[in-house]
Coordinates of C-alpha atoms in Angstrom, one line a residue:
M1 CA 36.2 -0.4 11.7
K2 CA 34.3 2.4 9.3
L3 CA 33.5 1.0 7.2
T4 CA 32.3 -2.4 9.5
E5 CA 30.2 0.8 11.1
A6 CA 29.6 2.2 8.1
A7 CA 27.3 -1.9 6.5
R8 CA 26.1 -2.5 9.8
V9 CA 23.7 0.8 9.6
R10 CA 22.7 0.5 5.9
R11 CA 20.9 -3.1 7.2
V12 CA 17.5 -3.2 7.5
P13 CA 16.7 -5.1 11.1
R14 CA 15.1 -8.0 10.6
H15 CA 11.8 -7.1 13.2
G16 CA 12.0 -4.2 11.1
F17 CA 8.8 -3.0 9.1
R18 CA 9.6 -3.4 5.7
A19 CA 7.2 -1.2 3.0
D20 CA 7.9 -2.9 -0.5
R21 CA 7.1 -6.1 1.4
S22 CA 3.1 -4.4 2.5
V23 CA 2.3 -3.6 -0.6
E24 CA 3.7 -6.4 -2.5
A25 CA 1.5 -8.1 -0.5
L26 CA -1.4 -5.4 -1.1
F27 CA -0.6 -5.6 -4.7
C28 CA -1.9 -9.6 -4.4
E29 CA -4.7 -9.2 -2.9
L30 CA -6.1 -6.5 -5.3
S31 CA -4.9 -8.4 -8.2
D32 CA -8.2 -10.5 -7.9
G33 CA -10.4 -7.5 -6.8
Q34 CA -12.2 -4.4 -9.0
T35 CA -9.0 -2.3 -8.0
K36 CA -5.8 -3.4 -11.0
P37 CA -3.2 -2.5 -9.9
W38 CA -0.8 -1.7 -12.7
Y39 CA 2.3 -0.7 -10.8
Q40 CA 3.8 -1.5 -7.5
A41 CA 7.4 0.5 -6.1
G42 CA 9.5 1.2 -3.8
S43 CA 12.5 0.3 -0.4
P44 CA 12.3 -0.9 2.6
D45 CA 11.1 3.1 4.3
V46 CA 8.1 3.8 1.1
A47 CA 6.6 2.4 -0.9
F48 CA 3.9 2.5 -3.5
V49 CA 1.0 0.5 -5.8
S50 CA -0.8 2.9 -8.1
T51 CA -3.6 1.8 -9.8
S52 CA -5.5 1.7 -12.8
S53 CA -8.6 3.3 -11.3
G54 CA -6.0 6.7 -10.9
L55 CA -6.0 5.2 -7.3
N56 CA -2.4 5.5 -5.7
V57 CA -1.7 4.2 -2.1
W58 CA 1.9 4.9 0.1
C59 CA 3.1 2.6 2.3
C60 CA 5.4 4.1 5.1
D61 CA 4.8 4.1 9.0
G62 CA 3.5 1.4 9.4
K63 CA 0.6 2.0 7.2
F64 CA -1.1 2.0 4.1
I65 CA -2.3 5.5 2.6
W66 CA -4.5 7.3 0.1
S67 CA -7.3 8.8 -0.8
G68 CA -11.3 8.6 -0.2
P69 CA -14.1 9.9 -1.3
F70 CA -14.4 13.9 -0.8
G71 CA -9.9 14.6 -1.0
T72 CA -10.9 12.4 2.8
T73 CA -7.0 10.6 3.7
V74 CA -7.9 7.2 4.9
T75 CA -4.9 4.9 6.9
H76 CA -4.8 1.6 7.2
P77 CA -2.4 -1.0 8.8
A78 CA 0.2 -2.3 6.7
N79 CA 0.0 -6.2 8.8
D80 CA -3.8 -6.1 6.7
P81 CA -3.1 -6.0 3.2
S82 CA -6.0 -7.9 2.1
G83 CA -8.3 -5.6 4.9
A84 CA -7.4 -2.6 2.8
A85 CA -7.7 -4.3 -0.5
A86 CA -10.8 -5.0 1.1
L87 CA -11.8 -0.7 2.0
L88 CA -10.4 0.1 -1.4
N89 CA -12.3 -2.6 -3.6
S90 CA -15.7 -1.5 -1.7
M91 CA -14.6 2.3 -3.0
I92 CA -14.3 1.4 -6.4
A93 CA -16.6 -1.3 -7.1
P94 CA -19.3 0.4 -9.1
H95 CA -22.1 1.1 -6.5
P96 CA -26.4 0.4 -7.4
R97 CA -28.6 2.7 -8.2
V98 CA -31.7 3.6 -7.1
S99 CA -34.7 4.3 -8.9
T100 CA -36.8 7.2 -7.9
A101 CA -39.7 5.7 -10.9
A102 CA -42.7 4.9 -9.0

């Protein structure tokens, strides 16, 4: 009886959130943009992507989390990896310089 209960508890529900799958989708989206992904790892509960620019994106509790400009914490829904990739790419993209010469 105990073995049956233990096996039931360890399984992730089919409708449950999977951080590793969200990070895998984000990894694929980032491969097409400015922010090149370097490494990904995790479990169904917590996962992360490390980028070549030194930015780490964590995924847990149904959201992506990373440090934005000036040390702010940015969160984005994990069910929108393309939106998160667009935000990350715009944050990393080089900004055009404004000339002050007259």
